[in-house]
Amino acid sequence: MQRLVPTLRRDGVSSDLVPVIRTLLAATKEIAFRVRQGALSGVLGSTLDENIQGETQKQLDVIANQLIKDLLLEEPGVRAIASEEEDNAVAGNANGKYVVAFDPLDGSSNIDINGQIGTIFTIFPALDGVAADSDEHFTQPGNRQVCAGYVLYGPSTILVMTTGGPSRVYTLDTTHGSYLLTQDQLSVAADTQEFALNMANQRFWSEGFKGYVNDLLLGETGPRGKRYNMRWNAAMVGDVHRVLTRSGVFIYPSDNRNPKQPAKLRLLYEANPMAMITENAGGKAWSETQRILDIQPDALHQRVAVIIGSANEVDACLNYLK
Ligand code: AFP
């Protein structure tokens, strides 16, 4: 089985970018270890406890953020980082060529139930002439990403990543601490009979979206003419991984629960990387009115609606929203 670095070389990844990816993934290996320790992770001593000044017991999501942040800020190729857990961009090396954004522990409510959780990340080129700590580095549209990936901490630890070419799957070999290529190319079927969305929000949806879901539920007796099944993990990383593996559509639509927050998921470190991975696996990723990767961000923690997965199902959903 091929290791990560030879695979990156085969994909023509720049020699400046490889160490940035390796550093990021080194942090995920430590997180994977912490996740496996579960409730013990906050009480067993390790080098991490020394790194986080004075804190010996931390929530896993705080630990995950600190780990990725600490390692990336020491990596010479990183100009800045942004995280779901940080209000603003944090400066790294002023000469670094890349900026990295991440959701350190997606699906954090699943920590307590021993369910699926993950890390989602994206890498952009740093902008010339822009201060290292400026949020501006992170307001580039997703079509400028040079790498997008997620690590799913499930029964095994899986990395799904694209550097512009195919979306590839690696599995963490815990005996040697290496990510090994286990699926050369993900490919999402265009059609599906599976959807993932939080049905509890139904009354807050637009009429168009209600109509779409209503027709899914009618199954073979309705206009869609086939029976659908539903799955919901409460962790985007797990739901999107299932969609990419078995086909399906993952949707978090806009809603009117809170007028100040019409959508839930974050563009920078959730929607954009998942959109690039999905498109490079042959799927489709839209917000309600445009391709996610073409959205021009106006804020670091901007939220967007997402419709991601099997291309024909994404199109079918979009038809109801016109
Ligand atoms: P947290 O990681 O902040 O708990 O949120 C996870 C998430 O943003 C995304 O991964 C899930 O798809 C979504 O929230 C689940 O949201 P619901 O609370 O509506 O189930």
GROMACS .gro file of C-alpha atoms and ligand atoms in nm:
model
  342
    1MET     CA    1   0.000   0.000   0.000
    2GLN     CA    2   0.129   0.342  -0.093
    3ARG     CA    3   0.221   0.588   0.180
    4LEU     CA    4   0.106   0.947   0.188
    5VAL     CA    5   0.412   1.134   0.065
    6PRO     CA    6   0.474   0.921  -0.248
    7THR     CA    7   0.105   0.964  -0.329
    8LEU     CA    8   0.133   1.341  -0.293
    9ARG     CA    9   0.440   1.336  -0.520
   10ARG     CA   10   0.249   1.127  -0.774
   11ASP     CA   11  -0.022   1.395  -0.763
   12GLY     CA   12   0.237   1.664  -0.839
   13VAL     CA   13   0.189   1.844  -0.506
   14SER     CA   14   0.437   2.128  -0.460
   15SER     CA   15   0.733   2.047  -0.234
   16ASP     CA   16   0.638   2.356  -0.026
   17LEU     CA   17   0.293   2.221   0.042
   18VAL     CA   18   0.390   1.865   0.140
   19PRO     CA   19   0.537   1.960   0.483
   20VAL     CA   20   0.229   2.169   0.564
   21ILE     CA   21   0.004   1.871   0.495
   22ARG     CA   22   0.232   1.638   0.691
   23THR     CA   23   0.235   1.868   0.993
   24LEU     CA   24  -0.142   1.901   0.989
   25LEU     CA   25  -0.180   1.525   0.967
   26ALA     CA   26   0.068   1.469   1.249
   27ALA     CA   27  -0.175   1.659   1.471
   28THR     CA   28  -0.464   1.441   1.355
   29LYS     CA   29  -0.272   1.127   1.451
   30GLU     CA   30  -0.239   1.261   1.804
   31ILE     CA   31  -0.608   1.352   1.805
   32ALA     CA   32  -0.693   0.999   1.686
   33PHE     CA   33  -0.500   0.862   1.982
   34ARG     CA   34  -0.685   1.099   2.219
   35VAL     CA   35  -1.021   1.006   2.072
   36ARG     CA   36  -0.949   0.636   2.122
   37GLN     CA   37  -0.868   0.707   2.485
   38GLY     CA   38  -1.219   0.853   2.521
   39ALA     CA   39  -1.297   0.960   2.876
   40LEU     CA   40  -0.940   0.875   2.973
   41SER     CA   41  -0.791   1.136   2.738
   42GLY     CA   42  -0.832   1.419   2.986
   43VAL     CA   43  -0.679   1.237   3.278
   44LEU     CA   44  -0.387   1.041   3.137
   45GLY     CA   45  -0.064   1.237   3.132
   46SER     CA   46   0.125   1.294   2.808
   47THR     CA   47   0.339   1.550   2.629
   48LEU     CA   48   0.023   1.738   2.531
   49ASP     CA   49  -0.044   1.831   2.890
   50GLU     CA   50   0.292   2.005   2.900
   51ASN     CA   51   0.219   2.201   2.583
   52ILE     CA   52  -0.106   2.346   2.708
   53GLN     CA   53   0.020   2.576   2.978
   54GLY     CA   54  -0.097   2.457   3.313
   55GLU     CA   55  -0.409   2.280   3.188
   56THR     CA   56  -0.420   1.912   3.265
   57GLN     CA   57  -0.781   1.828   3.180
   58LYS     CA   58  -0.940   1.962   2.862
   59GLN     CA   59  -1.238   1.891   2.646
   60LEU     CA   60  -1.136   1.692   2.340
   61ASP     CA   61  -1.240   1.969   2.105
   62VAL     CA   62  -1.023   2.221   2.288
   63ILE     CA   63  -0.734   1.974   2.292
   64ALA     CA   64  -0.778   1.909   1.920
   65ASN     CA   65  -0.773   2.280   1.842
   66GLN     CA   66  -0.465   2.341   2.054
   67LEU     CA   67  -0.279   2.049   1.900
   68ILE     CA   68  -0.338   2.151   1.540
   69LYS     CA   69  -0.273   2.515   1.617
   70ASP     CA   70   0.054   2.450   1.806
   71LEU     CA   71   0.197   2.227   1.535
   72LEU     CA   72   0.093   2.444   1.241
   73LEU     CA   73   0.224   2.766   1.396
   74GLU     CA   74   0.568   2.604   1.421
   75GLU     CA   75   0.561   2.495   1.057
   76PRO     CA   76   0.763   2.742   0.842
   77GLY     CA   77   0.526   2.703   0.545
   78VAL     CA   78   0.223   2.834   0.736
   79ARG     CA   79   0.152   3.211   0.720
   80ALA     CA   80  -0.168   3.195   0.929
   81ILE     CA   81  -0.431   2.964   1.068
   82ALA     CA   82  -0.802   3.000   1.129
   83SER     CA   83  -1.018   2.769   1.333
   84GLU     CA   84  -1.377   2.726   1.441
   85GLU     CA   85  -1.239   2.773   1.792
   86GLU     CA   86  -1.058   3.103   1.722
   87ASP     CA   87  -1.232   3.440   1.671
   88ASN     CA   88  -0.976   3.564   1.416
   89ALA     CA   89  -0.686   3.449   1.205
   90VAL     CA   90  -0.371   3.370   1.404
   91ALA     CA   91  -0.035   3.469   1.255
   92GLY     CA   92   0.225   3.204   1.177
   93ASN     CA   93   0.549   3.253   0.985
   94ALA     CA   94   0.547   3.584   0.790
   95ASN     CA   95   0.716   3.408   0.495
   96GLY     CA   96   0.487   3.106   0.488
   97LYS     CA   97   0.324   3.035   0.152
   98TYR     CA   98   0.000   2.883   0.283
   99VAL     CA   99  -0.284   2.947   0.522
  100VAL     CA  100  -0.473   2.663   0.689
  101ALA     CA  101  -0.828   2.664   0.828
  102PHE     CA  102  -0.989   2.382   1.020
  103ASP     CA  103  -1.279   2.260   1.228
  104PRO     CA  104  -1.072   2.072   1.485
  105LEU     CA  105  -1.349   1.842   1.609
  106ASP     CA  106  -1.660   1.834   1.397
  107GLY     CA  107  -1.965   1.671   1.555
  108SER     CA  108  -1.847   1.742   1.906
  109SER     CA  109  -2.182   1.642   2.058
  110ASN     CA  110  -2.091   1.287   1.951
  111ILE     CA  111  -1.786   1.279   2.181
  112ASP     CA  112  -2.002   1.194   2.480
  113ILE     CA  113  -2.179   0.909   2.301
  114ASN     CA  114  -1.868   0.750   2.149
  115GLY     CA  115  -1.999   0.837   1.802
  116GLN     CA  116  -1.836   0.957   1.482
  117ILE     CA  117  -1.634   1.277   1.498
  118GLY     CA  118  -1.373   1.428   1.272
  119THR     CA  119  -1.138   1.708   1.173
  120ILE     CA  120  -1.212   1.907   0.856
  121PHE     CA  121  -0.940   2.120   0.696
  122THR     CA  122  -0.861   2.340   0.400
  123ILE     CA  123  -0.542   2.501   0.269
  124PHE     CA  124  -0.525   2.818   0.059
  125PRO     CA  125  -0.227   3.007  -0.082
  126ALA     CA  126  -0.134   3.302   0.144
  127LEU     CA  127  -0.204   3.640  -0.014
  128ASP     CA  128   0.096   3.857  -0.103
  129GLY     CA  129   0.114   4.194   0.074
  130VAL     CA  130  -0.138   4.095   0.339
  131ALA     CA  131  -0.041   4.088   0.711
  132ALA     CA  132   0.008   3.740   0.852
  133ASP     CA  133  -0.273   3.782   1.105
  134SER     CA  134  -0.528   3.920   0.859
  135ASP     CA  135  -0.862   3.743   0.812
  136GLU     CA  136  -0.834   3.847   0.446
  137HIS     CA  137  -0.626   3.536   0.368
  138PHE     CA  138  -0.935   3.331   0.451
  139THR     CA  139  -1.188   3.521   0.247
  140GLN     CA  140  -1.080   3.365  -0.081
  141PRO     CA  141  -1.344   3.161  -0.265
  142GLY     CA  142  -1.324   2.784  -0.226
  143ASN     CA  143  -1.213   2.739  -0.587
  144ARG     CA  144  -0.870   2.866  -0.471
  145GLN     CA  145  -0.818   2.579  -0.223
  146VAL     CA  146  -0.498   2.383  -0.289
  147CYS     CA  147  -0.588   2.103  -0.050
  148ALA     CA  148  -0.907   1.994   0.125
  149GLY     CA  149  -0.963   1.701   0.354
  150TYR     CA  150  -1.114   1.545   0.657
  151VAL     CA  151  -1.010   1.285   0.909
  152LEU     CA  152  -1.291   1.067   1.040
  153TYR     CA  153  -1.224   0.921   1.383
  154GLY     CA  154  -1.446   0.614   1.357
  155PRO     CA  155  -1.379   0.246   1.428
  156SER     CA  156  -1.074   0.313   1.212
  157THR     CA  157  -0.922   0.653   1.142
  158ILE     CA  158  -0.972   0.753   0.781
  159LEU     CA  159  -0.830   1.046   0.587
  160VAL     CA  160  -1.009   1.167   0.274
  161MET     CA  161  -0.816   1.432   0.088
  162THR     CA  162  -0.775   1.600  -0.247
  163THR     CA  163  -0.497   1.828  -0.364
  164GLY     CA  164  -0.678   1.922  -0.682
  165GLY     CA  165  -0.683   1.573  -0.836
  166PRO     CA  166  -0.894   1.278  -0.727
  167SER     CA  167  -1.030   1.253  -0.374
  168ARG     CA  168  -0.829   0.974  -0.219
  169VAL     CA  169  -0.889   0.766   0.095
  170TYR     CA  170  -0.614   0.676   0.342
  171THR     CA  171  -0.641   0.465   0.655
  172LEU     CA  172  -0.427   0.531   0.962
  173ASP     CA  173  -0.206   0.232   1.030
  174THR     CA  174  -0.184   0.265   1.407
  175THR     CA  175   0.101   0.016   1.434
  176HIS     CA  176   0.333   0.244   1.235
  177GLY     CA  177   0.152   0.576   1.271
  178SER     CA  178   0.123   0.625   0.892
  179TYR     CA  179  -0.165   0.708   0.663
  180LEU     CA  180  -0.173   0.442   0.389
  181LEU     CA  181  -0.363   0.479   0.063
  182THR     CA  182  -0.659   0.240   0.078
  183GLN     CA  183  -0.880   0.378  -0.201
  184ASP     CA  184  -0.716   0.547  -0.494
  185GLN     CA  185  -1.019   0.741  -0.605
  186LEU     CA  186  -1.359   0.806  -0.453
  187SER     CA  187  -1.647   0.815  -0.698
  188VAL     CA  188  -1.998   0.925  -0.600
  189ALA     CA  189  -2.283   0.771  -0.797
  190ALA     CA  190  -2.502   1.031  -0.969
  191ASP     CA  191  -2.827   0.885  -0.836
  192THR     CA  192  -2.926   0.783  -0.487
  193GLN     CA  193  -3.209   0.675  -0.258
  194GLU     CA  194  -3.056   0.805   0.064
  195PHE     CA  195  -3.068   1.150   0.223
  196ALA     CA  196  -2.919   1.304   0.536
  197LEU     CA  197  -3.084   1.604   0.699
  198ASN     CA  198  -3.218   1.709   1.035
  199MET     CA  199  -3.595   1.655   1.000
  200ALA     CA  200  -3.658   1.823   1.336
  201ASN     CA  201  -3.609   2.160   1.166
  202GLN     CA  202  -3.892   2.102   0.917
  203ARG     CA  203  -4.120   2.383   1.031
  204PHE     CA  204  -3.841   2.640   0.984
  205TRP     CA  205  -3.773   2.552   0.618
  206SER     CA  206  -3.872   2.742   0.303
  207GLU     CA  207  -4.185   2.620   0.121
  208GLY     CA  208  -3.968   2.501  -0.170
  209PHE     CA  209  -3.750   2.287   0.052
  210LYS     CA  210  -4.051   2.148   0.240
  211GLY     CA  211  -4.192   2.044  -0.099
  212TYR     CA  212  -3.869   1.862  -0.191
  213VAL     CA  213  -3.858   1.667   0.136
  214ASN     CA  214  -4.228   1.590   0.119
  215ASP     CA  215  -4.175   1.427  -0.221
  216LEU     CA  216  -3.877   1.228  -0.087
  217LEU     CA  217  -4.102   1.095   0.188
  218LEU     CA  218  -4.373   0.996  -0.060
  219GLY     CA  219  -4.120   0.756  -0.208
  220GLU     CA  220  -4.242   0.533  -0.488
  221THR     CA  221  -4.597   0.670  -0.449
  222GLY     CA  222  -4.487   1.029  -0.526
  223PRO     CA  223  -4.332   1.219  -0.818
  224ARG     CA  224  -3.980   1.094  -0.742
  225GLY     CA  225  -4.095   0.737  -0.809
  226LYS     CA  226  -3.853   0.564  -0.570
  227ARG     CA  227  -3.833   0.489  -0.199
  228TYR     CA  228  -3.578   0.685   0.006
  229ASN     CA  229  -3.404   0.609   0.332
  230MET     CA  230  -3.275   0.866   0.582
  231ARG     CA  231  -2.955   0.875   0.791
  232TRP     CA  232  -2.834   1.145   1.032
  233ASN     CA  233  -2.515   1.133   1.239
  234ALA     CA  234  -2.511   1.490   1.374
  235ALA     CA  235  -2.155   1.508   1.244
  236MET     CA  236  -2.110   1.644   0.892
  237VAL     CA  237  -1.789   1.449   0.858
  238GLY     CA  238  -1.965   1.117   0.916
  239ASP     CA  239  -2.268   1.202   0.704
  240VAL     CA  240  -2.063   1.327   0.409
  241HIS     CA  241  -1.834   1.025   0.432
  242ARG     CA  242  -2.134   0.797   0.401
  243VAL     CA  243  -2.261   0.996   0.103
  244LEU     CA  244  -1.922   0.977  -0.069
  245THR     CA  245  -1.897   0.605  -0.001
  246ARG     CA  246  -2.252   0.483  -0.069
  247SER     CA  247  -2.403   0.776  -0.262
  248GLY     CA  248  -2.662   1.007  -0.109
  249VAL     CA  249  -2.726   1.371  -0.043
  250PHE     CA  250  -2.629   1.565   0.269
  251ILE     CA  251  -2.834   1.880   0.323
  252TYR     CA  252  -2.828   2.152   0.583
  253PRO     CA  253  -3.066   2.410   0.434
  254SER     CA  254  -3.121   2.767   0.541
  255ASP     CA  255  -3.406   2.810   0.787
  256ASN     CA  256  -3.582   3.079   0.986
  257ARG     CA  257  -3.513   2.951   1.338
  258ASN     CA  258  -3.291   3.249   1.412
  259PRO     CA  259  -3.305   3.553   1.181
  260LYS     CA  260  -2.947   3.642   1.275
  261GLN     CA  261  -2.827   3.298   1.161
  262PRO     CA  262  -3.011   3.180   0.849
  263ALA     CA  263  -2.775   2.886   0.794
  264LYS     CA  264  -2.574   2.662   1.029
  265LEU     CA  265  -2.262   2.528   0.861
  266ARG     CA  266  -1.947   2.733   0.811
  267LEU     CA  267  -1.828   2.810   0.462
  268LEU     CA  268  -1.454   2.822   0.527
  269TYR     CA  269  -1.379   2.501   0.713
  270GLU     CA  270  -1.692   2.290   0.660
  271ALA     CA  271  -1.869   2.365   0.329
  272ASN     CA  272  -1.566   2.455   0.114
  273PRO     CA  273  -1.345   2.153   0.190
  274MET     CA  274  -1.640   1.912   0.168
  275ALA     CA  275  -1.743   2.073  -0.163
  276MET     CA  276  -1.397   2.032  -0.316
  277ILE     CA  277  -1.371   1.669  -0.200
  278THR     CA  278  -1.721   1.594  -0.331
  279GLU     CA  279  -1.667   1.757  -0.670
  280ASN     CA  280  -1.334   1.579  -0.711
  281ALA     CA  281  -1.519   1.255  -0.644
  282GLY     CA  282  -1.766   1.332  -0.924
  283GLY     CA  283  -2.043   1.471  -0.703
  284LYS     CA  284  -2.201   1.814  -0.678
  285ALA     CA  285  -2.192   2.073  -0.400
  286TRP     CA  286  -2.420   2.375  -0.403
  287SER     CA  287  -2.553   2.625  -0.164
  288GLU     CA  288  -2.917   2.709  -0.243
  289THR     CA  289  -2.840   2.951  -0.525
  290GLN     CA  290  -2.480   2.888  -0.635
  291ARG     CA  291  -2.190   2.645  -0.644
  292ILE     CA  292  -2.032   2.646  -0.299
  293LEU     CA  293  -1.678   2.679  -0.439
  294ASP     CA  294  -1.772   3.002  -0.620
  295ILE     CA  295  -1.905   3.184  -0.314
  296GLN     CA  296  -1.705   3.498  -0.242
  297PRO     CA  297  -1.681   3.500   0.139
  298ASP     CA  298  -1.732   3.821   0.331
  299ALA     CA  299  -1.647   3.697   0.679
  300LEU     CA  300  -1.420   3.439   0.837
  301HIS     CA  301  -1.695   3.243   1.012
  302GLN     CA  302  -1.961   3.295   0.745
  303ARG     CA  303  -2.238   3.033   0.738
  304VAL     CA  304  -2.399   2.884   0.428
  305ALA     CA  305  -2.668   2.637   0.332
  306VAL     CA  306  -2.525   2.316   0.182
  307ILE     CA  307  -2.660   2.056  -0.058
  308ILE     CA  308  -2.383   1.803  -0.123
  309GLY     CA  309  -2.359   1.461  -0.285
  310SER     CA  310  -2.496   1.263  -0.578
  311ALA     CA  311  -2.519   1.507  -0.870
  312ASN     CA  312  -2.869   1.419  -0.993
  313GLU     CA  313  -3.014   1.435  -0.642
  314VAL     CA  314  -2.853   1.774  -0.577
  315ASP     CA  315  -3.006   1.896  -0.905
  316ALA     CA  316  -3.345   1.755  -0.808
  317CYS     CA  317  -3.331   1.943  -0.478
  318LEU     CA  318  -3.225   2.269  -0.646
  319ASN     CA  319  -3.523   2.243  -0.884
  320TYR     CA  320  -3.760   2.277  -0.589
  321LEU     CA  321  -3.584   2.592  -0.471
  322LYS     CA  322  -3.618   2.795  -0.793
  323AFP     P1  323  -2.062   2.077   1.632
  323AFP     O1  324  -1.935   2.011   1.591
  323AFP     O2  325  -2.042   2.222   1.655
  323AFP     O3  326  -2.130   2.006   1.743
  323AFP     O4  327  -2.164   2.076   1.510
  323AFP     C1  328  -2.166   1.978   1.414
  323AFP     C2  329  -2.242   2.030   1.297
  323AFP     O5  330  -2.200   2.159   1.264
  323AFP     C3  331  -2.230   1.940   1.175
  323AFP     O6  332  -2.120   1.855   1.178
  323AFP     C4  333  -2.359   1.861   1.176
  323AFP     O7  334  -2.398   1.822   1.049
  323AFP     C5  335  -2.455   1.956   1.238
  323AFP     O8  336  -2.379   2.037   1.325
  323AFP     C6  337  -2.560   1.885   1.317
  323AFP     O9  338  -2.654   1.979   1.351
  323AFP     P2  339  -2.788   1.945   1.430
  323AFP    O10  340  -2.765   1.994   1.568
  323AFP    O11  341  -2.894   2.020   1.360
  323AFP    O12  342  -2.812   1.796   1.424
   0.00000   0.00000   0.00000
